[in-house]
Amino acid sequence: MISRRITPLAGILVGSSLLLVQPALASPPALSPSAVSPPVSQAEKKPVAEGSGGAVSTVDLDASKAALGVLREGGNAMDAAVAAAATLGVTEPYSAGLAGGGFIVYYDARRKKVHTIDGREAAPKAMGPASLEGIPFDDAVTSGLSAGVPGSVAQWELALRRFGTLSLRQALKPAIDVATKGFKVDQTFYDQTAANAARFKDFTSTAKLYLPGGAPPPVGSTFRNPELADTYRRLGRLGGEWLYGGALGAEVVATVKKPPVTPGSTRNVRPGLMELSDLKAYRALERPPTKMTYKGMDVYGMAPPSSGGSTVGEALNILEALPEVGEHEYLEASRLAFADRGKYVGDIPGVPLGELLSDGFAKERACLIGERAMPHPAAPGDPDGMYGPCPAAPSAEATETAAEGPETTHLVVADRWGNVVAYNITIESTGGNGIVVPGRGFLLNNELTDFTFGPAPGDPNLPAPGKRPRSSMAPTIVLNDDRPLLALGSPGGSTIITTVLQILVNRWDFGMSLPEALAAPRATQRNTAQTQAEQAFIDRYGAELTRQGHSLVLNPEIGAATAVEFLRHGRLQAVAEPTRRGGGSALVVSERR
Ligand code: DON
């Protein structure tokens, strides 16, 4: 469950427009703290909701309710997104949390402009290109060494300051309520705890919180996290400085440097390199979004350190250059875009984003796609601005098939003013690095395992001081004539990119409705020898794709997407997964027709 580089998968080889009226105000008036988190009537978890006045889609009912409560009380999409993210830190603590990071893509309706906020974790100053060399991946996952400088709190503060109306204290209130009163343990929470039990028990703080009485809390029981409620309360009062250089930061550093290993544990837990100065130096950053045009629609995504925007965008450009698009073309375009991602994208200066997203480059790449699957592995192209006739396909070094679980999380919020947030949040592995900061109720991330471990000369994703590991997170907003059409995203490591791409292709090329596009069976080709696919995809397309030279292997579940589509006459359709990862929660402010 935790390992990405070891692949234990069972191998089955088979041969509209937005019509919301803009208000006179830039944003709604600030709320009083007590005004937030009212009861919400839509009590059930359901994957599709249609209506008006605002919409939310998350993987979790409590988080969706938190966001809906903020919207109903007059908060805007950014307020609601931060409230939902903090609530996911309570109810989905193995995927999200204040010690993690994430990316926000935001559509500002009044200015008709897309912004992004990079809250990605950073390597400490003491980390260099060789710091992860020779360390077994699984050892790195559960270590202090893999903990990046957390980005979420700085991102929440920047997001609220720039685009929200609530204070951090107000935005944290719904999460504090859920952490205090508790939430019902569902099968997903139980399964994730059970899958992590062997390492959770190796840390005194983690075992105390998540293995009460030595076992995962049973399905149906109420799980409370009063320590996290207290941490959020203080964070609201003291602000991000408490973490970025203050006493909470000192506790994080102490935990990273000397993880609270259970006496008698034989686990080799490597200490981390993080110092309080690294926390003091951390900043969430606004960055220009990636942008490309697909069939006349503008697709905005996340720029480096994420590879999400450039890889989704390049694959769409390649598809647009082809005479027709089917499952074969979807897989091949993705294969090529991943070859380029591996060579060119990382948190480094000079990523050739413009060329990677150019029509000329896409055409040059598209002409490599024939009727049969191309030989593995596809070599990266040359995004040099000089695009001629089809180049011969050179071969490249083989890469390993990586299995990626549906960890991490994504949420979408739209408000009555037409502002939209697509937000990916992560602590990397399910359960992050497995280490709870004693007495504080939250897990640390293991995001630095997203770096290339090396040695790999020239790799754009080797660690360096302060560098952010390359991500695949791909929160995406699609506009038509500067108005939102669709916002979407997913968890799943590098399968995030293919899940977002596949949903867009399902919706725009195959003519599915948004709920159908999310529910449809998935496959993921990331320049790997085999294409991972869900069973229903193999059943439906396996024979034909095998004839075309593809080799499909089972991945039981790919992604856990959330999306909102902007229908005619100001109506919104919020969509979450119907079944994957137990199904998600879609809500709208008003369900009236
Ligand atoms: O940033 C990334 O791409 C990953 N750390 C996201 C983590 C995730 O989706 C978990 N999956 N393996």
PDB file of C-alpha atoms in Angstrom, residues 282-505:
ATOM      1  CA  TYR A 282       9.162  28.682   3.897  1.00  0.00           C
ATOM      2  CA  ARG A 283       6.758  30.654   1.697  1.00  0.00           C
ATOM      3  CA  ALA A 284       3.635  29.675  -0.176  1.00  0.00           C
ATOM      4  CA  LEU A 285       3.951  31.139  -3.653  1.00  0.00           C
ATOM      5  CA  GLU A 286       1.628  32.510  -6.288  1.00  0.00           C
ATOM      6  CA  ARG A 287       2.659  31.231  -9.678  1.00  0.00           C
ATOM      7  CA  PRO A 288       1.276  31.774 -13.157  1.00  0.00           C
ATOM      8  CA  PRO A 289      -0.919  28.827 -14.192  1.00  0.00           C
ATOM      9  CA  THR A 290      -0.209  26.628 -17.175  1.00  0.00           C
ATOM     10  CA  LYS A 291      -2.616  27.321 -20.017  1.00  0.00           C
ATOM     11  CA  MET A 292      -3.415  25.520 -23.216  1.00  0.00           C
ATOM     12  CA  THR A 293      -6.384  25.535 -25.537  1.00  0.00           C
ATOM     13  CA  TYR A 294      -8.315  22.367 -26.315  1.00  0.00           C
ATOM     14  CA  LYS A 295     -11.123  22.518 -28.854  1.00  0.00           C
ATOM     15  CA  GLY A 296     -11.501  26.204 -28.152  1.00  0.00           C
ATOM     16  CA  MET A 297     -11.599  25.785 -24.379  1.00  0.00           C
ATOM     17  CA  ASP A 298      -8.846  27.154 -22.155  1.00  0.00           C
ATOM     18  CA  VAL A 299      -7.417  24.529 -19.811  1.00  0.00           C
ATOM     19  CA  TYR A 300      -5.602  25.968 -16.801  1.00  0.00           C
ATOM     20  CA  GLY A 301      -3.411  23.865 -14.534  1.00  0.00           C
ATOM     21  CA  MET A 302      -0.568  23.839 -12.072  1.00  0.00           C
ATOM     22  CA  ALA A 303       2.928  24.785 -13.214  1.00  0.00           C
ATOM     23  CA  PRO A 304       6.156  23.385 -11.749  1.00  0.00           C
ATOM     24  CA  PRO A 305       6.948  22.151  -9.187  1.00  0.00           C
ATOM     25  CA  SER A 306       3.924  20.210 -10.347  1.00  0.00           C
ATOM     26  CA  SER A 307       4.054  18.350 -13.603  1.00  0.00           C
ATOM     27  CA  GLY A 308       0.241  18.208 -13.601  1.00  0.00           C
ATOM     28  CA  GLY A 309      -0.531  21.206 -15.798  1.00  0.00           C
ATOM     29  CA  SER A 310       2.180  20.626 -18.393  1.00  0.00           C
ATOM     30  CA  THR A 311       1.593  16.886 -18.745  1.00  0.00           C
ATOM     31  CA  VAL A 312      -2.209  17.024 -18.941  1.00  0.00           C
ATOM     32  CA  GLY A 313      -1.879  19.967 -21.325  1.00  0.00           C
ATOM     33  CA  GLU A 314       0.719  18.347 -23.571  1.00  0.00           C
ATOM     34  CA  ALA A 315      -1.321  15.150 -23.854  1.00  0.00           C
ATOM     35  CA  LEU A 316      -4.445  17.136 -24.767  1.00  0.00           C
ATOM     36  CA  ASN A 317      -2.478  19.048 -27.401  1.00  0.00           C
ATOM     37  CA  ILE A 318      -1.224  15.777 -28.871  1.00  0.00           C
ATOM     38  CA  LEU A 319      -4.787  14.432 -28.995  1.00  0.00           C
ATOM     39  CA  GLU A 320      -5.959  17.581 -30.702  1.00  0.00           C
ATOM     40  CA  ALA A 321      -3.361  17.041 -33.411  1.00  0.00           C
ATOM     41  CA  LEU A 322      -4.750  13.579 -34.251  1.00  0.00           C
ATOM     42  CA  PRO A 323      -7.527  12.934 -36.755  1.00  0.00           C
ATOM     43  CA  GLU A 324      -9.530  10.915 -34.238  1.00  0.00           C
ATOM     44  CA  VAL A 325      -9.414  10.089 -30.551  1.00  0.00           C
ATOM     45  CA  GLY A 326     -10.137   6.711 -28.976  1.00  0.00           C
ATOM     46  CA  GLU A 327      -8.758   4.760 -26.010  1.00  0.00           C
ATOM     47  CA  HIS A 328      -5.610   3.822 -27.969  1.00  0.00           C
ATOM     48  CA  GLU A 329      -4.856   7.455 -28.755  1.00  0.00           C
ATOM     49  CA  TYR A 330      -5.551   8.474 -25.158  1.00  0.00           C
ATOM     50  CA  LEU A 331      -2.975   5.948 -23.917  1.00  0.00           C
ATOM     51  CA  GLU A 332      -0.368   6.874 -26.520  1.00  0.00           C
ATOM     52  CA  ALA A 333      -0.659  10.615 -25.985  1.00  0.00           C
ATOM     53  CA  SER A 334      -0.235  10.069 -22.269  1.00  0.00           C
ATOM     54  CA  ARG A 335       2.799   7.840 -22.843  1.00  0.00           C
ATOM     55  CA  LEU A 336       4.517  10.571 -24.853  1.00  0.00           C
ATOM     56  CA  ALA A 337       3.652  13.342 -22.421  1.00  0.00           C
ATOM     57  CA  PHE A 338       5.095  11.302 -19.553  1.00  0.00           C
ATOM     58  CA  ALA A 339       8.331  10.748 -21.483  1.00  0.00           C
ATOM     59  CA  ASP A 340       8.695  14.545 -21.725  1.00  0.00           C
ATOM     60  CA  ARG A 341       7.672  15.130 -18.140  1.00  0.00           C
ATOM     61  CA  GLY A 342      10.445  12.804 -16.925  1.00  0.00           C
ATOM     62  CA  LYS A 343      13.131  14.606 -18.874  1.00  0.00           C
ATOM     63  CA  TYR A 344      12.127  18.251 -18.584  1.00  0.00           C
ATOM     64  CA  VAL A 345       9.910  18.951 -15.575  1.00  0.00           C
ATOM     65  CA  GLY A 346      10.995  19.620 -12.018  1.00  0.00           C
ATOM     66  CA  ASP A 347      11.463  22.500  -9.608  1.00  0.00           C
ATOM     67  CA  ILE A 348      14.324  23.922 -11.659  1.00  0.00           C
ATOM     68  CA  PRO A 349      14.806  27.121 -13.627  1.00  0.00           C
ATOM     69  CA  GLY A 350      14.232  26.907 -17.358  1.00  0.00           C
ATOM     70  CA  VAL A 351      11.551  24.229 -17.679  1.00  0.00           C
ATOM     71  CA  PRO A 352      10.517  24.680 -21.360  1.00  0.00           C
ATOM     72  CA  LEU A 353       6.845  25.066 -20.454  1.00  0.00           C
ATOM     73  CA  GLY A 354       5.919  27.182 -23.472  1.00  0.00           C
ATOM     74  CA  GLU A 355       7.358  24.651 -25.893  1.00  0.00           C
ATOM     75  CA  LEU A 356       5.987  21.616 -24.030  1.00  0.00           C
ATOM     76  CA  LEU A 357       2.548  23.186 -24.389  1.00  0.00           C
ATOM     77  CA  SER A 358       2.991  24.400 -27.964  1.00  0.00           C
ATOM     78  CA  ASP A 359       0.999  23.144 -30.919  1.00  0.00           C
ATOM     79  CA  GLY A 360       4.188  22.675 -32.940  1.00  0.00           C
ATOM     80  CA  PHE A 361       5.708  20.331 -30.396  1.00  0.00           C
ATOM     81  CA  ALA A 362       2.421  18.478 -30.010  1.00  0.00           C
ATOM     82  CA  LYS A 363       2.233  17.881 -33.759  1.00  0.00           C
ATOM     83  CA  GLU A 364       5.761  16.544 -33.813  1.00  0.00           C
ATOM     84  CA  ARG A 365       4.904  14.186 -30.971  1.00  0.00           C
ATOM     85  CA  ALA A 366       1.505  13.208 -32.386  1.00  0.00           C
ATOM     86  CA  CYS A 367       2.995  11.902 -35.585  1.00  0.00           C
ATOM     87  CA  LEU A 368       4.684   9.143 -33.588  1.00  0.00           C
ATOM     88  CA  ILE A 369       1.253   7.679 -32.845  1.00  0.00           C
ATOM     89  CA  GLY A 370       0.251   4.950 -35.248  1.00  0.00           C
ATOM     90  CA  GLU A 371      -2.249   2.154 -35.257  1.00  0.00           C
ATOM     91  CA  ARG A 372      -0.173   0.026 -32.896  1.00  0.00           C
ATOM     92  CA  ALA A 373       1.169   0.837 -29.434  1.00  0.00           C
ATOM     93  CA  MET A 374       4.620   2.342 -29.831  1.00  0.00           C
ATOM     94  CA  PRO A 375       7.640   0.410 -28.589  1.00  0.00           C
ATOM     95  CA  HIS A 376       8.343   0.848 -24.913  1.00  0.00           C
ATOM     96  CA  PRO A 377       9.729   3.109 -23.609  1.00  0.00           C
ATOM     97  CA  ALA A 378       8.906   6.209 -25.608  1.00  0.00           C
ATOM     98  CA  ALA A 379      11.840   8.600 -25.756  1.00  0.00           C
ATOM     99  CA  PRO A 380      11.402  12.228 -24.775  1.00  0.00           C
ATOM    100  CA  GLY A 381      10.998  14.695 -27.607  1.00  0.00           C
ATOM    101  CA  ASP A 382      12.908  17.877 -28.278  1.00  0.00           C
ATOM    102  CA  PRO A 383      10.848  20.930 -27.359  1.00  0.00           C
ATOM    103  CA  ASP A 384      13.276  23.297 -29.062  1.00  0.00           C
ATOM    104  CA  GLY A 385      10.888  25.447 -31.067  1.00  0.00           C
ATOM    105  CA  MET A 386      11.951  23.897 -34.378  1.00  0.00           C
ATOM    106  CA  TYR A 387       9.343  21.425 -35.461  1.00  0.00           C
ATOM    107  CA  GLY A 388       9.560  19.678 -38.754  1.00  0.00           C
ATOM    108  CA  PRO A 389       8.500  16.378 -40.202  1.00  0.00           C
ATOM    109  CA  CYS A 390       8.026  13.324 -37.989  1.00  0.00           C
ATOM    110  CA  PRO A 391      11.307  12.370 -36.310  1.00  0.00           C
ATOM    111  CA  ALA A 392      12.384   8.709 -36.148  1.00  0.00           C
ATOM    112  CA  ALA A 393      11.444   7.252 -32.752  1.00  0.00           C
ATOM    113  CA  PRO A 394      14.651   6.715 -30.743  1.00  0.00           C
ATOM    114  CA  SER A 395      14.593   4.243 -27.865  1.00  0.00           C
ATOM    115  CA  ALA A 396      15.095   5.237 -24.272  1.00  0.00           C
ATOM    116  CA  GLU A 397      16.029   3.652 -20.984  1.00  0.00           C
ATOM    117  CA  ALA A 398      13.329   1.390 -19.586  1.00  0.00           C
ATOM    118  CA  THR A 399      11.421   2.685 -16.591  1.00  0.00           C
ATOM    119  CA  GLU A 400       9.722   0.655 -13.918  1.00  0.00           C
ATOM    120  CA  THR A 401       5.970   0.271 -13.640  1.00  0.00           C
ATOM    121  CA  ALA A 402       4.867   2.214 -10.602  1.00  0.00           C
ATOM    122  CA  ALA A 403       1.717   1.286  -8.738  1.00  0.00           C
ATOM    123  CA  GLU A 404       0.011   4.347  -7.291  1.00  0.00           C
ATOM    124  CA  GLY A 405      -2.725   4.237  -4.714  1.00  0.00           C
ATOM    125  CA  PRO A 406      -5.659   6.590  -4.384  1.00  0.00           C
ATOM    126  CA  GLU A 407      -4.030   8.562  -1.544  1.00  0.00           C
ATOM    127  CA  THR A 408      -3.983  12.348  -1.354  1.00  0.00           C
ATOM    128  CA  THR A 409      -7.231  14.181  -1.946  1.00  0.00           C
ATOM    129  CA  HIS A 410      -8.824  16.764  -4.199  1.00  0.00           C
ATOM    130  CA  LEU A 411     -11.740  19.114  -3.709  1.00  0.00           C
ATOM    131  CA  VAL A 412     -13.654  21.600  -5.815  1.00  0.00           C
ATOM    132  CA  VAL A 413     -15.704  24.552  -4.559  1.00  0.00           C
ATOM    133  CA  ALA A 414     -17.679  27.105  -6.573  1.00  0.00           C
ATOM    134  CA  ASP A 415     -19.494  30.033  -4.987  1.00  0.00           C
ATOM    135  CA  ARG A 416     -22.487  32.175  -5.907  1.00  0.00           C
ATOM    136  CA  TRP A 417     -20.231  34.884  -7.313  1.00  0.00           C
ATOM    137  CA  GLY A 418     -18.720  32.440  -9.807  1.00  0.00           C
ATOM    138  CA  ASN A 419     -15.331  32.015  -8.097  1.00  0.00           C
ATOM    139  CA  VAL A 420     -13.951  28.491  -8.349  1.00  0.00           C
ATOM    140  CA  VAL A 421     -11.299  26.567  -6.411  1.00  0.00           C
ATOM    141  CA  ALA A 422      -9.692  23.290  -7.502  1.00  0.00           C
ATOM    142  CA  TYR A 423      -7.439  22.116  -4.678  1.00  0.00           C
ATOM    143  CA  ASN A 424      -5.157  19.082  -4.341  1.00  0.00           C
ATOM    144  CA  ILE A 425      -3.875  18.377  -0.836  1.00  0.00           C
ATOM    145  CA  THR A 426      -1.456  15.665   0.221  1.00  0.00           C
ATOM    146  CA  ILE A 427       0.834  14.250   2.863  1.00  0.00           C
ATOM    147  CA  GLU A 428       2.105  11.871   0.087  1.00  0.00           C
ATOM    148  CA  SER A 429       1.720   8.208   1.236  1.00  0.00           C
ATOM    149  CA  THR A 430      -1.430   7.055   2.995  1.00  0.00           C
ATOM    150  CA  GLY A 431      -0.509   8.079   6.509  1.00  0.00           C
ATOM    151  CA  GLY A 432       2.397  10.312   5.386  1.00  0.00           C
ATOM    152  CA  ASN A 433       5.593   9.287   7.141  1.00  0.00           C
ATOM    153  CA  GLY A 434       3.567   7.545   9.858  1.00  0.00           C
ATOM    154  CA  ILE A 435       4.739   9.906  12.591  1.00  0.00           C
ATOM    155  CA  VAL A 436       2.280  11.992  14.630  1.00  0.00           C
ATOM    156  CA  VAL A 437       3.754  15.057  16.335  1.00  0.00           C
ATOM    157  CA  PRO A 438       3.286  14.108  19.999  1.00  0.00           C
ATOM    158  CA  GLY A 439       0.279  15.741  21.588  1.00  0.00           C
ATOM    159  CA  ARG A 440      -0.660  17.692  18.433  1.00  0.00           C
ATOM    160  CA  GLY A 441      -2.927  15.238  16.623  1.00  0.00           C
ATOM    161  CA  PHE A 442      -1.455  15.415  13.101  1.00  0.00           C
ATOM    162  CA  LEU A 443       0.824  13.302  10.956  1.00  0.00           C
ATOM    163  CA  LEU A 444       3.945  14.517   9.173  1.00  0.00           C
ATOM    164  CA  ASN A 445       4.298  14.253   5.417  1.00  0.00           C
ATOM    165  CA  ASN A 446       6.783  12.087   3.511  1.00  0.00           C
ATOM    166  CA  GLU A 447       6.687  14.289   0.428  1.00  0.00           C
ATOM    167  CA  LEU A 448      10.451  14.274  -0.114  1.00  0.00           C
ATOM    168  CA  THR A 449      10.116  10.697  -1.400  1.00  0.00           C
ATOM    169  CA  ASP A 450       8.710  12.355  -4.535  1.00  0.00           C
ATOM    170  CA  PHE A 451      12.276  13.393  -5.396  1.00  0.00           C
ATOM    171  CA  THR A 452      14.370  11.136  -7.615  1.00  0.00           C
ATOM    172  CA  PHE A 453      16.581   9.211  -5.215  1.00  0.00           C
ATOM    173  CA  GLY A 454      19.533   9.075  -7.661  1.00  0.00           C
ATOM    174  CA  PRO A 455      22.213   8.756  -8.705  1.00  0.00           C
ATOM    175  CA  ALA A 456      20.626  10.239 -11.828  1.00  0.00           C
ATOM    176  CA  PRO A 457      22.816  12.922 -13.391  1.00  0.00           C
ATOM    177  CA  GLY A 458      20.772  15.554 -15.190  1.00  0.00           C
ATOM    178  CA  ASP A 459      17.458  14.479 -13.676  1.00  0.00           C
ATOM    179  CA  PRO A 460      15.373  17.616 -13.071  1.00  0.00           C
ATOM    180  CA  ASN A 461      13.925  16.144  -9.885  1.00  0.00           C
ATOM    181  CA  LEU A 462      16.991  15.446  -7.745  1.00  0.00           C
ATOM    182  CA  PRO A 463      16.867  16.934  -4.236  1.00  0.00           C
ATOM    183  CA  ALA A 464      18.515  20.289  -3.535  1.00  0.00           C
ATOM    184  CA  PRO A 465      18.358  22.779  -0.653  1.00  0.00           C
ATOM    185  CA  GLY A 466      14.926  24.408  -0.497  1.00  0.00           C
ATOM    186  CA  LYS A 467      13.782  22.619  -3.666  1.00  0.00           C
ATOM    187  CA  ARG A 468      10.235  21.322  -3.963  1.00  0.00           C
ATOM    188  CA  PRO A 469       9.779  17.739  -5.153  1.00  0.00           C
ATOM    189  CA  ARG A 470       8.098  17.314  -8.512  1.00  0.00           C
ATOM    190  CA  SER A 471       4.429  16.585  -8.095  1.00  0.00           C
ATOM    191  CA  SER A 472       1.778  15.045 -10.319  1.00  0.00           C
ATOM    192  CA  MET A 473      -1.066  16.910  -8.678  1.00  0.00           C
ATOM    193  CA  ALA A 474      -3.264  18.428 -11.350  1.00  0.00           C
ATOM    194  CA  PRO A 475      -6.051  20.656 -10.089  1.00  0.00           C
ATOM    195  CA  THR A 476      -7.585  21.890 -13.338  1.00  0.00           C
ATOM    196  CA  ILE A 477     -10.035  24.612 -14.353  1.00  0.00           C
ATOM    197  CA  VAL A 478     -11.464  24.800 -17.880  1.00  0.00           C
ATOM    198  CA  LEU A 479     -12.830  28.103 -19.161  1.00  0.00           C
ATOM    199  CA  ASN A 480     -14.797  28.970 -22.239  1.00  0.00           C
ATOM    200  CA  ASP A 481     -14.795  32.650 -23.196  1.00  0.00           C
ATOM    201  CA  ASP A 482     -13.307  33.423 -19.785  1.00  0.00           C
ATOM    202  CA  ARG A 483     -16.163  31.677 -17.980  1.00  0.00           C
ATOM    203  CA  PRO A 484     -15.800  28.425 -16.029  1.00  0.00           C
ATOM    204  CA  LEU A 485     -16.993  25.253 -17.702  1.00  0.00           C
ATOM    205  CA  LEU A 486     -15.438  22.577 -15.547  1.00  0.00           C
ATOM    206  CA  ALA A 487     -13.148  22.206 -12.545  1.00  0.00           C
ATOM    207  CA  LEU A 488     -11.681  18.873 -11.568  1.00  0.00           C
ATOM    208  CA  GLY A 489      -8.865  16.877  -9.999  1.00  0.00           C
ATOM    209  CA  SER A 490      -7.981  13.621  -8.305  1.00  0.00           C
ATOM    210  CA  PRO A 491      -5.523  11.897  -5.984  1.00  0.00           C
ATOM    211  CA  GLY A 492      -3.362   8.952  -7.087  1.00  0.00           C
ATOM    212  CA  GLY A 493       0.292   9.983  -7.455  1.00  0.00           C
ATOM    213  CA  SER A 494       1.270  10.075 -11.101  1.00  0.00           C
ATOM    214  CA  THR A 495      -2.080   8.501 -12.041  1.00  0.00           C
ATOM    215  CA  ILE A 496      -3.586  11.885 -11.100  1.00  0.00           C
ATOM    216  CA  ILE A 497      -2.473  13.161 -14.487  1.00  0.00           C
ATOM    217  CA  THR A 498      -4.060  10.323 -16.416  1.00  0.00           C
ATOM    218  CA  THR A 499      -7.251  10.436 -14.373  1.00  0.00           C
ATOM    219  CA  VAL A 500      -7.722  14.144 -15.083  1.00  0.00           C
ATOM    220  CA  LEU A 501      -6.843  13.591 -18.746  1.00  0.00           C
ATOM    221  CA  GLN A 502      -9.177  10.623 -19.051  1.00  0.00           C
ATOM    222  CA  ILE A 503     -12.097  12.494 -17.510  1.00  0.00           C
ATOM    223  CA  LEU A 504     -11.568  15.395 -19.924  1.00  0.00           C
ATOM    224  CA  VAL A 505     -11.380  13.000 -22.876  1.00  0.00           C
TER     225      VAL A 505
END
